[in-house]
Amino acid sequence: MKMANNSVSPGENFQQEGPTLTFSQLNYVIQETRCCRKIGPEKHILKNVSGIMRPGVNAIMGATGSGKTSLLDVIAGRKNPAGLRQGRVMVNGKVVTSKLGISSGYVVQDDVLMGTFSVRENLLFSANLRLNPSLYSNMDKQAKVNEIIKELGLEDCANTKIGTEFLRGVSGGERKRCSIGMELVTSPSLLFLDEPTTGLDSNTANSIISQLHNLSRKGTTVIFSIHQPRYSIFKLFDQLTLMHKGEMVYSGPANYALEYFANLGYHIDQFNNPADFLMDITNGQVTSSVMEFEKQHYADGQNTLATRYQQSHIYQHVLQELDQMNQSNFVKGQAKSGGYATSFFYQLHVVCRRTILNMLRNPQTSYAQMSVNIVFGILSGLIYYQIPLTLPEAIQNRTGAFFFLIMNMVFANLSAVEIFINERAIFIHENSSGYYRTSVYFLSKIFADLLPNRLIPITAFSAIAYYMMGLNPGIKYFACFALTMVLTSLAAVSVAFLVSASVSLFAIANLFVALPFVFMMVFGGFLVDLNSMLSWLSWIKWFSIFKYGLDAAFINEFEGQNFISNGSVIPGVVFLERQGLDSSAWGFWQNQVALLGIITVCMFLSYVQLRRINRWK
Ligand SMILES: Nc1ncnc2c1ncn2[C@@H]1O[C@H](COP(=O)(O)OP(=O)(O)OP(=O)(O)O)[C@@H](O)[C@H]1O
């Protein structure tokens, strides 16, 4: 048998060769888990897989569910290492840890880009966060981005927005090229791509793979999984790995694959596409007399193609090479692993800037927030317009008004529950690719999204409602009232944040956030007299945002104000005493401290939950 030539197509010259990635005896299992407990048997999705990804274009092909994405993810360090029962991945003879993901490039299948940003802005975002500022000046970063734009043929759409659900942006192929560019910013010597042509028409797919081919000639080893490519794409592959049911059925030069299978009795029709033909072989849609004969000798269910490959010269040659590398070339230590290229404050600056720009360019939510607060402020003001000081309506109307206001502050923040759910994919990708720390993302949401989106509308709401209702005059009282509204609102937001960081499904998150709000309302001390009813549950009031908000609003309003009943004057503190409320300064401020406590605890837990989000594929 003619031995395979392991180099790339003849005549193809590399300006620079990329690294060689080797992997030996990879065994990867998954097991279904329910409520943190493993249930059911382990499923082997990679079975004793060994191979070499050489400089050039390395394609991993196979039917759906064959394990091609799993193989790509394991060698790229993106799959949960807990499932790796055995095996080792090395780059140029150095053992690789799961952190390889940070020092190489990984392009995910579903492009995760900021839709309100142009192609150039997205690339610059990546450059700003992933290039060390002490090594690259702003000019250098701009030059790098321009170079990538030119290299990927993105000149015509460089200043076009990527696009959102409301904004038509660049085409699918341009999005994919931009996603590739985001990774090229760091000049990775290894580039992994998960099905880069899925969802693209054949011409666009062709141009993407051609560009990857060009990159591979300039020192980047390109490795990707791919579904049935057309012939012009197949021709660009240097190395081909064919997977079937978690095992390799071929791994070697792409231009030798047809000859290898011809030796097994599979002959391609004259006008058939080799990629289609190879997939038909693995799917069992093409038969070979040699293999039919062999099948009868193997145990039932045994993957005959995989067994045959393991016995082949080409595989023995790979094993020999792996052995040699392990013995002679093995360098103790690890391939370059991650860390962040930029400091915490620099990241915070860049990410906050993007969050603010994104908010300004996609202002629907901010406008809605502002309008709802103004309308509610006017509505509350009209319903409780200039509440008199005469009893009993003075107390009845104030009590109703405060309950209405606090309820609005709490329930108007249900929308905050979507904050980490909407951006979960982009956060996971950017965080695991080393763009920024989790704390940076979290703080950017607080400083650049939450505070402006809540503080300004709530202050407007408070001013409108307060003066229309004719509440306790004096700027100090208004300031304390506005502070109470802001803290009540932020406490509700922090509960929503906690749910948002813990649950990935919007429908479930909505339920989980509405439930505690309803409980807090019932046990806030306004709807139920907790001394006579449900006394065994009365401890819940200590966790109620309603209780603290209402108590603070009452104290602020009744303290220092006199009311009139049948011609006599009754100080507001009398009413406060009857309600069991402490009218002293501490009586008021203890509620603010409690609200701040709820905010701090929920925000801290949200951050912990964000850190705990599963980043593995
Ligand atoms: N995290 C996981 N949890 C459960 N099953 C998994 C997981 N990862 C992979 N699998 C299973 O392993 C098998 C191989 O999956 P993989 O995604 O690698 O296949 P694939 O060849 O890339 O298929 P496709 O082309 O459809 O993406 C499938 O049966 C898949 O359901």
XYZ file of C-alpha atoms and ligand atoms in Angstrom:
648
model
C 0.000 0.000 0.000
C 1.269 3.443 -0.864
C 1.991 5.239 2.397
C 0.261 8.529 3.018
C 2.246 11.665 2.690
C 1.680 13.570 5.901
C 2.640 16.928 4.520
C 0.234 19.306 2.824
C -0.620 19.385 -0.866
C 2.459 19.451 -3.061
C 3.529 22.886 -4.189
C 1.808 24.603 -1.298
C 4.304 26.809 0.430
C 4.004 28.055 3.968
C 5.302 31.541 4.670
C 5.418 30.328 8.253
C 4.349 27.026 9.796
C 1.902 26.889 12.684
C 2.315 24.558 15.679
C 1.477 20.855 15.701
C -1.197 19.707 18.110
C -1.178 16.091 19.221
C -3.615 14.163 21.333
C -3.347 10.628 22.654
C -5.916 8.201 23.965
C -8.657 10.692 24.612
C -11.544 9.061 26.430
C -14.364 11.421 27.206
C -17.573 10.503 29.006
C -20.723 12.356 29.870
C -23.298 11.461 32.434
C -26.750 12.936 32.876
C -27.083 14.926 36.096
C -30.243 15.871 37.960
C -30.224 18.118 41.031
C -26.384 17.943 41.156
C -26.540 14.118 41.251
C -25.240 11.949 38.461
C -27.900 9.588 37.158
C -27.816 6.890 34.512
C -24.841 5.189 32.938
C -21.806 7.033 31.565
C -21.891 7.619 27.823
C -18.552 7.448 25.996
C -18.560 10.213 23.427
C -14.829 9.932 22.571
C -13.335 6.464 22.629
C -9.566 6.182 22.757
C -8.952 8.845 20.145
C -5.345 9.675 19.171
C -4.143 11.882 16.358
C -2.058 14.747 15.071
C -3.296 18.132 13.857
C -0.519 19.474 11.656
C 0.302 22.969 10.398
C -2.283 23.874 7.772
C -6.037 23.337 7.538
C -7.339 20.459 9.677
C -10.967 19.504 9.153
C -12.971 17.222 11.424
C -15.915 15.655 9.605
C -18.605 13.221 10.621
C -22.325 12.677 10.773
C -24.366 14.548 13.340
C -23.705 13.160 16.821
C -20.468 11.475 15.703
C -18.386 13.464 18.212
C -16.615 15.969 15.956
C -17.547 18.998 18.089
C -16.639 17.069 21.248
C -13.197 16.237 19.820
C -12.681 19.880 18.812
C -13.769 21.107 22.249
C -11.604 18.638 24.156
C -8.456 19.535 22.212
C -9.314 23.237 22.459
C -9.752 22.931 26.245
C -13.382 24.048 26.096
C -14.991 20.847 27.314
C -15.415 20.153 31.007
C -12.208 18.357 32.088
C -14.264 16.335 34.601
C -15.437 14.141 31.706
C -11.938 13.403 30.429
C -11.273 9.927 31.793
C -7.934 9.577 30.070
C -5.781 11.315 27.507
C -3.380 14.126 26.937
C -3.231 17.066 24.539
C 0.104 18.611 23.596
C 1.132 21.573 21.461
C 4.606 21.276 19.983
C 5.401 18.675 22.608
C 4.199 20.680 25.607
C 1.337 19.430 27.721
C -1.709 21.641 27.486
C -4.033 22.498 30.341
C -7.678 23.426 30.038
C -6.545 27.049 29.876
C -5.316 26.666 26.321
C -8.622 28.295 25.350
C -7.302 31.619 26.547
C -4.035 31.582 24.586
C -5.526 30.249 21.377
C -8.488 31.435 19.347
C -11.872 29.721 19.459
C -14.690 30.796 17.148
C -18.052 29.568 18.413
C -20.734 28.342 16.025
C -23.297 31.042 16.872
C -21.493 34.341 16.385
C -21.488 36.326 19.620
C -20.894 39.956 18.725
C -22.276 43.240 20.004
C -25.055 43.993 17.498
C -25.106 47.760 18.050
C -21.377 47.994 17.261
C -19.825 48.090 13.808
C -17.393 45.452 12.576
C -14.472 47.784 13.293
C -15.734 48.646 16.787
C -16.159 44.969 17.677
C -12.626 44.206 16.495
C -11.264 47.199 18.386
C -13.059 46.025 21.540
C -11.267 42.702 21.247
C -7.937 44.450 20.544
C -8.351 46.843 23.479
C -8.961 44.041 25.955
C -6.711 41.318 24.607
C -3.581 43.199 23.629
C -1.261 44.276 26.387
C -1.315 48.120 26.512
C 2.348 48.217 27.489
C 3.256 46.412 24.267
C 0.646 47.897 21.914
C -0.174 51.595 21.687
C -3.624 52.737 20.507
C -2.115 53.302 17.058
C -0.784 49.742 17.000
C -4.216 48.384 17.909
C -5.849 50.426 15.163
C -3.236 49.188 12.710
C -3.840 45.583 13.795
C -7.596 45.983 13.321
C -7.076 47.551 9.869
C -4.809 44.692 8.914
C -7.426 42.108 9.970
C -10.179 43.982 8.129
C -8.050 43.895 4.987
C -7.024 40.277 5.432
C -10.614 39.099 5.881
C -11.977 41.286 3.089
C -14.194 43.292 5.432
C -13.341 46.756 4.042
C -16.802 47.382 2.573
C -18.658 46.669 5.805
C -16.050 47.814 8.337
C -18.266 50.659 9.535
C -21.579 48.791 9.281
C -23.274 47.700 12.489
C -23.414 43.944 13.103
C -27.184 44.138 13.564
C -29.765 43.363 16.232
C -33.365 42.176 16.170
C -34.385 45.792 15.446
C -31.501 46.730 13.153
C -30.565 45.060 9.858
C -26.810 44.681 9.878
C -24.044 42.868 8.007
C -24.569 39.562 6.174
C -24.081 36.118 7.713
C -20.696 35.652 6.027
C -19.485 39.055 7.209
C -20.605 38.234 10.756
C -18.647 34.991 10.647
C -15.567 36.761 9.293
C -15.897 39.371 12.029
C -16.074 36.556 14.631
C -12.889 35.086 13.152
C -11.292 38.547 13.203
C -12.129 38.904 16.921
C -9.858 35.916 17.542
C -7.154 36.931 15.048
C -6.534 40.099 17.054
C -4.272 38.131 19.404
C -2.437 36.533 16.442
C -3.170 33.023 17.780
C -0.975 30.276 16.457
C -3.877 27.849 16.900
C -7.365 28.691 15.698
C -10.311 26.430 16.527
C -13.652 26.910 14.814
C -16.889 25.114 15.561
C -18.688 24.519 12.252
C -17.672 27.845 10.654
C -19.758 27.285 7.523
C -23.060 26.265 9.107
C -25.921 28.507 7.990
C -23.905 30.083 5.148
C -24.511 29.683 1.418
C -21.911 27.645 -0.452
C -20.076 30.640 -1.978
C -19.751 32.401 1.366
C -18.677 29.127 2.984
C -16.059 28.761 0.277
C -14.684 32.239 0.837
C -14.509 31.680 4.634
C -12.520 28.449 4.242
C -10.276 30.100 1.609
C -9.455 32.816 4.114
C -8.735 30.214 6.786
C -6.512 28.468 4.257
C -4.594 31.718 3.679
C -4.213 32.161 7.426
C -2.869 28.652 7.784
C -0.075 29.560 5.348
C 0.959 32.463 7.557
C 1.615 30.516 10.746
C -1.839 29.681 12.181
C -2.772 26.035 12.510
C -6.487 25.962 11.723
C -8.685 23.212 13.184
C -12.445 23.074 12.654
C -15.430 20.773 12.618
C -17.536 20.865 9.478
C -20.641 19.265 7.974
C -20.593 17.996 4.401
C -18.542 20.645 2.525
C -18.683 21.081 -1.255
C -15.723 19.929 -3.364
C -14.064 23.343 -3.733
C -13.977 23.547 0.079
C -12.830 19.955 0.522
C -9.890 20.661 -1.798
C -8.603 23.245 0.678
C -8.248 20.742 3.528
C -4.730 19.597 4.331
C -5.647 17.075 7.005
C -8.937 15.281 7.414
C -10.286 13.516 10.491
C -13.427 11.449 10.027
C -15.432 10.596 13.129
C -18.085 7.947 13.630
C -19.799 7.187 16.954
C -16.988 8.768 18.983
C -14.190 6.933 17.153
C -11.865 7.921 14.357
C -12.412 6.121 11.095
C -9.741 8.103 9.269
C -7.215 10.757 10.141
C -4.558 11.789 7.684
C -3.919 13.855 4.587
C -7.219 14.876 2.991
C -5.910 14.053 -0.477
C -5.132 10.476 0.606
C -8.593 9.726 2.068
C -10.130 8.465 -1.194
C -7.200 6.163 -1.828
C -7.371 4.842 1.731
C -11.044 3.951 1.361
C -10.487 2.579 -2.166
C -8.106 0.085 -0.543
C -11.005 -0.937 1.684
C -13.174 -1.544 -1.365
C -15.052 1.758 -1.479
C -14.919 3.319 -4.942
C -16.197 6.770 -5.690
C -18.407 7.478 -8.717
C -16.882 9.763 -11.286
C -18.928 12.885 -10.509
C -19.482 12.389 -6.810
C -18.228 14.911 -4.257
C -15.491 13.225 -2.137
C -16.846 14.814 1.060
C -20.345 13.394 0.387
C -18.842 10.035 -0.506
C -16.794 9.869 2.723
C -19.850 10.779 4.791
C -21.865 8.079 2.983
C -19.184 5.543 3.891
C -19.315 6.412 7.592
C -23.127 6.409 7.514
C -23.099 2.931 5.951
C -24.807 4.136 2.777
C -22.042 2.782 0.547
C -21.080 -0.855 0.795
C -17.816 -2.607 0.141
C -17.430 -6.326 -0.364
C -14.188 -6.286 1.698
C -15.860 -4.631 4.658
C -19.009 -6.750 4.430
C -16.784 -9.805 4.715
C -14.894 -8.303 7.677
C -18.082 -7.303 9.482
C -18.985 -10.956 9.804
C -15.759 -11.549 11.719
C -16.128 -8.692 14.180
C -18.326 -8.780 17.241
C -21.818 -7.357 16.881
C -21.972 -3.578 17.106
C -18.208 -3.184 16.634
C -17.271 -0.178 14.557
C -15.532 -2.037 11.709
C -14.294 1.103 9.996
C -12.698 2.305 13.243
C -11.121 -1.081 13.901
C -9.796 -1.172 10.365
C -8.359 2.318 10.765
C -6.604 1.297 13.997
C -4.962 -1.547 12.093
C -3.930 0.679 9.196
C -0.390 1.780 8.373
C -1.431 5.370 8.573
C -2.597 5.006 12.191
C 0.475 2.982 13.156
C 2.571 5.769 11.693
C 0.663 8.339 13.808
C 1.226 6.221 16.943
C 4.932 5.987 16.186
C 5.131 9.749 15.749
C 3.229 10.306 19.004
C 5.589 7.905 20.777
C 8.630 9.704 19.437
C 7.221 13.063 20.466
C 6.398 11.783 23.938
C 9.908 10.429 24.414
C 12.189 12.911 22.709
C 10.242 16.106 22.486
C 8.258 16.023 25.706
C 8.888 19.227 27.594
C 7.891 19.253 31.196
C 5.678 22.190 31.834
C 2.667 23.603 30.149
C 1.885 25.348 26.894
C 1.359 29.061 27.392
C -1.760 29.437 29.445
C -3.994 32.370 30.034
C -4.239 35.329 32.308
C -5.580 38.721 31.336
C -3.711 41.046 29.010
C -5.125 44.163 30.667
C -5.600 45.466 34.200
C -8.868 45.450 36.151
C -9.452 49.215 35.814
C -8.594 49.287 32.127
C -11.071 46.458 31.517
C -13.687 48.272 33.591
C -13.206 51.408 31.510
C -13.486 49.570 28.155
C -16.453 47.383 29.170
C -18.362 50.291 30.806
C -17.828 52.348 27.667
C -19.283 49.571 25.529
C -22.242 49.126 27.901
C -23.050 52.864 27.810
C -22.688 53.080 24.020
C -24.840 49.986 23.617
C -27.488 51.572 25.838
C -27.399 54.862 23.900
C -27.640 53.073 20.557
C -30.409 50.794 21.712
C -32.351 53.277 23.828
C -35.811 51.636 23.705
C -35.464 50.137 27.197
C -34.183 53.392 28.696
C -36.959 55.420 27.035
C -39.564 52.922 28.233
C -38.147 53.056 31.767
C -38.230 56.863 31.812
C -41.710 57.128 30.257
C -43.234 54.540 32.598
C -41.825 56.355 35.626
C -43.065 59.772 34.456
C -46.536 58.401 33.622
C -46.746 56.583 36.973
C -45.530 59.687 38.796
C -48.252 61.811 37.168
C -50.884 59.088 37.685
C -50.070 58.716 41.391
C -49.995 62.509 41.708
C -53.442 62.819 40.123
C -54.976 60.014 42.226
C -53.617 61.445 45.486
C -53.518 65.100 44.438
C -52.649 67.439 47.362
C -53.610 65.067 50.210
C -55.194 67.147 52.993
C -53.913 67.267 56.589
C -57.356 66.626 58.118
C -58.039 63.257 59.723
C -59.099 60.583 58.948
C -58.499 61.026 55.164
C -54.975 62.385 55.783
C -53.830 59.037 57.158
C -55.944 56.821 54.913
C -54.762 58.528 51.713
C -51.124 58.684 52.769
C -51.118 54.996 53.671
C -52.697 54.087 50.310
C -50.349 56.406 48.411
C -47.200 54.971 50.008
C -48.281 51.405 49.402
C -49.012 52.262 45.776
C -45.613 53.966 45.349
C -43.586 51.195 46.990
C -45.449 48.534 45.011
C -44.602 50.419 41.833
C -40.925 50.677 42.854
C -40.714 46.925 43.437
C -42.776 45.476 40.596
C -41.514 47.951 37.960
C -38.148 46.228 38.338
C -39.274 42.787 37.221
C -37.681 43.636 33.853
C -34.203 43.645 35.473
C -34.437 39.874 35.505
C -33.438 39.724 31.841
C -30.132 41.547 32.298
C -27.821 38.510 32.611
C -30.089 36.164 30.653
C -30.028 38.231 27.438
C -26.257 38.555 27.414
C -25.373 35.154 28.846
C -23.870 33.792 25.583
C -21.702 36.853 24.929
C -20.556 37.001 28.577
C -19.613 33.303 28.656
C -17.717 33.571 25.374
C -15.860 36.770 26.188
C -15.107 35.788 29.765
C -13.793 32.348 28.856
C -11.779 33.830 25.968
C -9.956 36.119 28.381
C -11.486 39.470 27.403
C -12.341 40.518 30.961
C -12.887 39.347 34.528
C -16.340 38.379 35.807
C -16.169 41.219 38.353
C -15.564 43.733 35.547
C -18.648 42.605 33.655
C -20.726 42.660 36.834
C -19.594 46.137 37.864
C -20.058 47.490 34.349
C -23.688 46.369 34.505
C -24.120 48.182 37.812
C -22.319 51.417 36.930
C -23.169 51.798 33.276
C -26.564 50.164 33.003
C -28.344 49.792 36.313
C -27.553 53.129 37.978
C -28.353 55.470 35.046
C -31.369 53.389 33.994
C -32.864 53.359 37.505
C -31.554 56.449 39.318
C -32.623 59.106 36.816
C -36.161 57.787 36.123
C -36.837 57.152 39.832
C -35.680 60.614 40.851
C -38.023 62.076 38.194
C -40.841 59.822 39.432
C -40.273 60.823 43.063
C -40.219 64.557 42.287
C -43.445 64.445 40.259
C -45.369 62.256 42.744
C -44.065 64.018 45.871
C -44.965 67.555 44.906
C -48.266 66.662 43.209
C -49.352 64.774 46.348
C -48.344 67.709 48.550
C -46.308 65.592 50.990
C -44.184 66.854 53.907
C -42.730 70.180 52.663
C -39.018 70.861 52.865
C -36.178 69.760 50.639
C -34.730 67.503 53.357
C -37.956 65.477 53.469
C -38.077 65.229 49.699
C -34.432 64.077 49.583
C -35.143 61.375 52.201
C -38.278 60.292 50.308
C -36.358 60.067 46.981
C -33.579 58.109 48.710
C -36.151 55.658 50.096
C -37.645 55.153 46.621
C -34.198 54.652 45.063
C -33.064 52.144 47.695
C -36.385 50.266 47.530
C -36.035 50.078 43.784
C -32.372 48.975 43.941
C -33.231 46.308 46.512
C -35.860 44.920 44.124
C -33.342 45.091 41.256
C -30.750 43.209 43.298
C -33.231 40.377 43.939
C -33.954 40.322 40.183
C -30.172 40.281 39.494
C -29.729 37.290 41.765
C -32.429 35.355 39.941
C -31.089 36.491 36.555
C -27.572 35.256 37.368
C -28.910 31.930 38.665
C -31.451 30.932 36.015
C -30.921 30.836 32.263
C -34.581 30.616 31.203
C -36.523 33.843 31.103
C -39.920 32.237 31.890
C -38.570 30.475 34.992
C -36.675 33.585 36.102
C -39.898 35.633 35.908
C -41.628 33.168 38.209
C -38.719 33.052 40.645
C -38.576 36.806 40.987
C -42.336 37.444 41.197
C -42.786 34.914 44.000
C -40.495 36.578 46.597
C -41.947 39.989 45.727
C -45.481 38.741 46.443
C -44.347 37.193 49.740
C -42.562 40.402 50.702
C -45.723 42.364 49.939
C -47.970 40.074 52.005
C -45.552 40.118 54.922
C -44.683 43.797 54.618
C -47.097 44.644 57.452
C -49.659 46.477 55.322
C -51.961 43.751 53.995
C -51.915 41.357 56.968
C -51.759 42.124 60.694
C -48.937 39.770 61.554
C -49.673 39.892 65.302
C -53.060 38.237 64.909
C -52.639 36.220 61.692
C -49.808 34.046 60.396
C -47.716 34.987 63.430
C -45.517 31.907 62.926
C -44.501 33.328 59.566
C -44.034 36.869 60.796
C -40.216 36.543 60.653
C -40.492 36.916 56.860
C -41.117 40.624 57.426
C -37.416 41.071 58.230
C -36.656 40.162 54.602
C -39.392 42.366 53.173
C -38.382 45.294 50.978
C -41.993 46.510 51.382
C -41.674 46.734 55.179
C -38.512 48.859 55.109
C -39.707 51.068 52.243
C -43.114 51.690 53.827
C -41.759 52.286 57.337
C -39.193 54.801 56.032
C -41.818 56.634 53.935
C -44.227 56.842 56.914
C -41.594 58.136 59.343
C -40.369 60.707 56.815
C -43.918 61.955 56.228
C -45.375 61.974 59.750
C -42.314 63.107 61.680
C -42.431 66.901 62.252
C -45.869 67.299 60.664
C -49.154 68.181 62.459
C -52.591 66.865 61.524
C -56.023 68.315 62.264
C -58.860 66.347 63.801
C -62.129 68.115 64.781
C -60.290 71.426 65.197
C -57.501 70.011 67.396
C -53.896 69.521 66.298
C -52.367 66.028 66.520
C -48.606 65.626 65.926
C -47.646 62.991 63.304
C -45.454 61.153 65.855
C -48.621 60.106 67.698
C -49.697 58.178 64.655
C -46.177 56.685 64.303
C -46.237 55.533 67.933
C -49.641 53.913 67.394
C -48.123 51.996 64.477
C -45.181 50.931 66.619
C -42.740 52.956 64.478
C -39.680 54.637 65.940
C -39.879 58.329 64.977
C -36.234 59.090 65.886
C -33.560 59.716 63.240
C -32.259 56.152 63.716
C -35.837 54.882 63.359
C -35.777 56.293 59.819
C -32.177 55.405 58.919
C -32.365 51.815 60.155
C -34.729 51.124 57.252
C -32.215 52.512 54.768
C -29.500 50.387 56.356
C -31.717 47.298 56.058
C -32.426 48.067 52.387
C -28.700 48.583 51.791
C -28.087 45.229 53.502
C -30.527 43.470 51.148
C -28.859 45.169 48.163
C -25.345 44.193 49.302
C -26.199 40.560 50.066
C -28.193 40.016 46.843
C -25.566 41.759 44.688
C -22.780 39.722 46.263
C -24.711 36.492 45.707
C -25.441 37.544 42.091
C -21.719 37.973 41.528
C -21.038 34.548 43.058
C -23.687 33.043 40.795
C -22.164 34.746 37.731
C -18.817 33.202 38.615
C -20.487 29.818 38.967
C -22.133 29.881 35.514
C -21.067 26.793 33.617
C -18.595 27.909 30.970
C -17.779 24.422 29.736
C -19.344 23.090 26.567
N -22.374 18.206 27.379
C -23.043 17.189 26.857
N -24.104 16.664 27.504
C -24.791 15.637 26.985
N -24.484 15.037 25.818
C -23.446 15.501 25.132
C -22.664 16.601 25.608
N -21.697 16.846 24.711
C -21.858 15.934 23.727
N -22.900 15.129 23.981
C -23.359 14.002 23.167
O -22.240 13.432 22.555
C -22.497 13.061 21.223
C -21.543 13.770 20.286
O -21.843 15.154 20.323
P -21.112 16.208 19.383
O -21.717 17.539 19.642
O -19.661 16.081 19.555
O -21.521 15.679 17.946
P -21.291 16.350 16.546
O -20.682 15.304 15.690
O -20.561 17.617 16.650
O -22.793 16.595 16.106
P -23.457 17.882 15.443
O -22.953 17.944 14.063
O -24.919 17.562 15.488
O -23.086 19.047 16.288
C -23.946 13.414 20.958
O -24.727 12.257 21.142
C -24.249 14.437 22.025
O -25.605 14.392 22.366
